[in-house]
Phi, psi and omega in degrees: 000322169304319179282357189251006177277306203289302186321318176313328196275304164008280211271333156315302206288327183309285225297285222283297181305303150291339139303350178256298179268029152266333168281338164303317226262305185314299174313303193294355161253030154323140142305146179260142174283097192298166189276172189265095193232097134012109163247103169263127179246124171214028152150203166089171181320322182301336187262008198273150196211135196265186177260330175205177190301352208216352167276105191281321178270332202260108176195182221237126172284182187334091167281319204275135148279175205271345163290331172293316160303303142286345152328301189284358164268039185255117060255317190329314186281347166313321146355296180253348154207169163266088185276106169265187191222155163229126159279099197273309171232206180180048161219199173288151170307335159297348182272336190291149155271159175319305159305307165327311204289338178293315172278347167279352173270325186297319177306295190276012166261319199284334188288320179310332200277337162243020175222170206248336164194191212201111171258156182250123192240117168219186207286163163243020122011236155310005195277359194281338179282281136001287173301254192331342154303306182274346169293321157266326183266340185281138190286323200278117163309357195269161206300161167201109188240105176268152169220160170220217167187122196291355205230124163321183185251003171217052173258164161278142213046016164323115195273358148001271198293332162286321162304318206258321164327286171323306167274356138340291188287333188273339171308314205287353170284321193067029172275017180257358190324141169053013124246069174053218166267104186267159178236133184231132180187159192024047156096352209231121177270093217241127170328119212287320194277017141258329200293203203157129160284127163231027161199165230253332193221332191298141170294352178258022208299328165295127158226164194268094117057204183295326160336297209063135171346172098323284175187208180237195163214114161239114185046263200245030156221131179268095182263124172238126176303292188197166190231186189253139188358300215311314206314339188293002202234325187344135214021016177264142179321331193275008171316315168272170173243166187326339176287043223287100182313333212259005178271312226258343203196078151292142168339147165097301191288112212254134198309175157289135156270098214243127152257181198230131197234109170287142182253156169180185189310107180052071167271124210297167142251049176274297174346275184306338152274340177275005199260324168301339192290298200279042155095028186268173183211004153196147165215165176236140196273089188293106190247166147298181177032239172287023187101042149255133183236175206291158194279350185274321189282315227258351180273309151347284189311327193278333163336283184320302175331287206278024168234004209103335169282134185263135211218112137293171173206114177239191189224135205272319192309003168077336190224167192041171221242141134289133165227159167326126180225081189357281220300015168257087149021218177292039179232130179273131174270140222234046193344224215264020177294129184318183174279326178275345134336299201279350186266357169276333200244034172245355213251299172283312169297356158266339175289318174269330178216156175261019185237127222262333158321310198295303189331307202297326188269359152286314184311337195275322169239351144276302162285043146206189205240022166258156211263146189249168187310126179280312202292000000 
């Protein structure tokens, strides 16, 4: 009796014991839940269709929708997130307006709010414009990765399909999280307020300056280097910046106008009065060397000045910093943001305040990419 007792228990413990790892073996074959990612599309070389396999320059721009694109990277890119797609546009990055750019941070808020992150696909043109906007303005700390392409998407050796695979993938990772708006291109993740286009057609053409990369994507690892200042604010209120649109630009409400004025050997003041006659409400100025401009641009500016108008002051030379000088009145030294940076965030900061002070001490900490003292 014992023994058919011992055997029962035995044979209980077997049973129990192989049902528990077929149930294990069923769960590890449970889907894994993938991250949630957004592909916002709206146009640009990357969406572009040549006349043949070999027109690299010559071709027609958002053509493709953003759905179609990522269709083709299918199966693989499923392989790494759960991807939907929104069509937001469909042209170069140059057609868009100050008003466009308003509703793609509301597109790109809303897609945040149910995805775990958000890619942006545009002209690179502008993207360095593009980045930086959305860099200030979108409210959600979760990644926002814009990508493009210098070569259409349907030339041979087109790098179209390797970016937005590649920000696919760093989005669904989220190591960018709480830093703001990154640009993925040629394998290289570059910070949206430093980065830069600097050549008209080569495929490495961005780069930050001294600044440097963020990191890379190689093949299936994502190496991150180093992040950009906001992160040190990453879960705190002061994390956004003052640049809440539906506070500063309500419907309806029509943003400042702010241009850009070049400097250069004995340079006229006409521009810059004429950009004051007609109604500008800041300009920024492209000077030589550290933001120096011509005596003629620079008698212009104090005109203007004494009318109201508020002058960033950049530097045409692509590297190093303005730095600030109280005693100019209403000129900002913009430190090393380019001039078309410095004409978004002197553009919102007149949309949020009239005090020239407040501007200048944005310009001093959201515009720049240094990191401050803990002591």
């Amino acid at each position: 009796m014992r023994g058919i007792l011992r055997r029962t228990v035995l044979l209980t413990a077997v049973m129990a014991l192989t049902a528990g790892t077929a149930a294990a073996a069923e769960q590890s074959k449970a889907p894994v839940k993938r991250p949630k990612v957004a592909v916002i599309g709206t146009g640009g070389t990357i969406a572009g269709v040549s006349a043949s396999r070999v027109d690299f320059q010559d071709y027609q721009a958002g053509k493709l929708p953003i759905s179609e694109l990522v269709g083709d990277l299918r199966p693989e890119v499923d392989g790494i997130a759960d991807v939907s797609t929104v069509q937001f546009g469909n042209q170069g990055s140059g057609g868009y307006s100050i008003a466009d750019y308003r509703r793609l941070t509301e597109t790109v808020d809303n897609a945040l709010r149910s995805n775990d992150a958000a890619v942006v696909t545009t002209g690179t043109d502008t993207m360095e414009e593009f980045a930086y906007w959305l860099d200030l303005t979108v409210r959600s700390d979760k990644p926002v990765i814009l990508t493009g392409a210098m070569r259409p998407w349907t030339v041979i050796g087109t790098d179209g399909p390797a970016n937005l695979y590649n920000a696919i993938q760093l989005a669904a990772g989220r190591k960018t999280t709480c830093f703001g708006s990154v640009i993925m291109l040629n394998d290289e993740i570059q910070a949206a307020r430093e980065v830069r286009k600097t050549d008209a057609l080569r495929m490495d053409t961005f780069n930050s300056g001294a600044s440097g990369v963020l990191g890379v994507v190689d093949q299936d690892r994502v190496r991150i280097n180093r992040a950009p200042a906001r992160v040190d604010k990453c879960g705190k209120p002061s994390w956004k910046t003052p640049f809440d649109l539906d506070k500063i630009a309500g419907k309806g409400k029509t943003l400042p106008k702010v241009e850009i004025a070049y400097s250069y050997q004995d340079a006229g003041g006409e521009a810059v009065k004429a950009f004051a006659d007609s109604g500008a409400d800041g300009v920024v100025t492209a000077g030589t060397g550290a933001g120096g401009i011509s005596p003629a641009m620079n008698k212009a500016r104090t005109e203007a000045a004494k009318n109201g108008v508020v002058f960033a002051s950049t530097t045409r030379t692509g590297n190093g910093a303005v730095y600030d000088d109280t005693t100019d009145g209403p000129v900002i030294g913009a430190a090393d943001l380019s001039p078309q940076k410095a004409r978004i965030l002197l553009l919102l900061s007149l949309a949020a305040t009239d005090d020239v002070d407040t501007m200048r001490g944005w310009f001093t900490t959201l515009g720049t990419a240094e990191f401050k003292s803990r002591g």
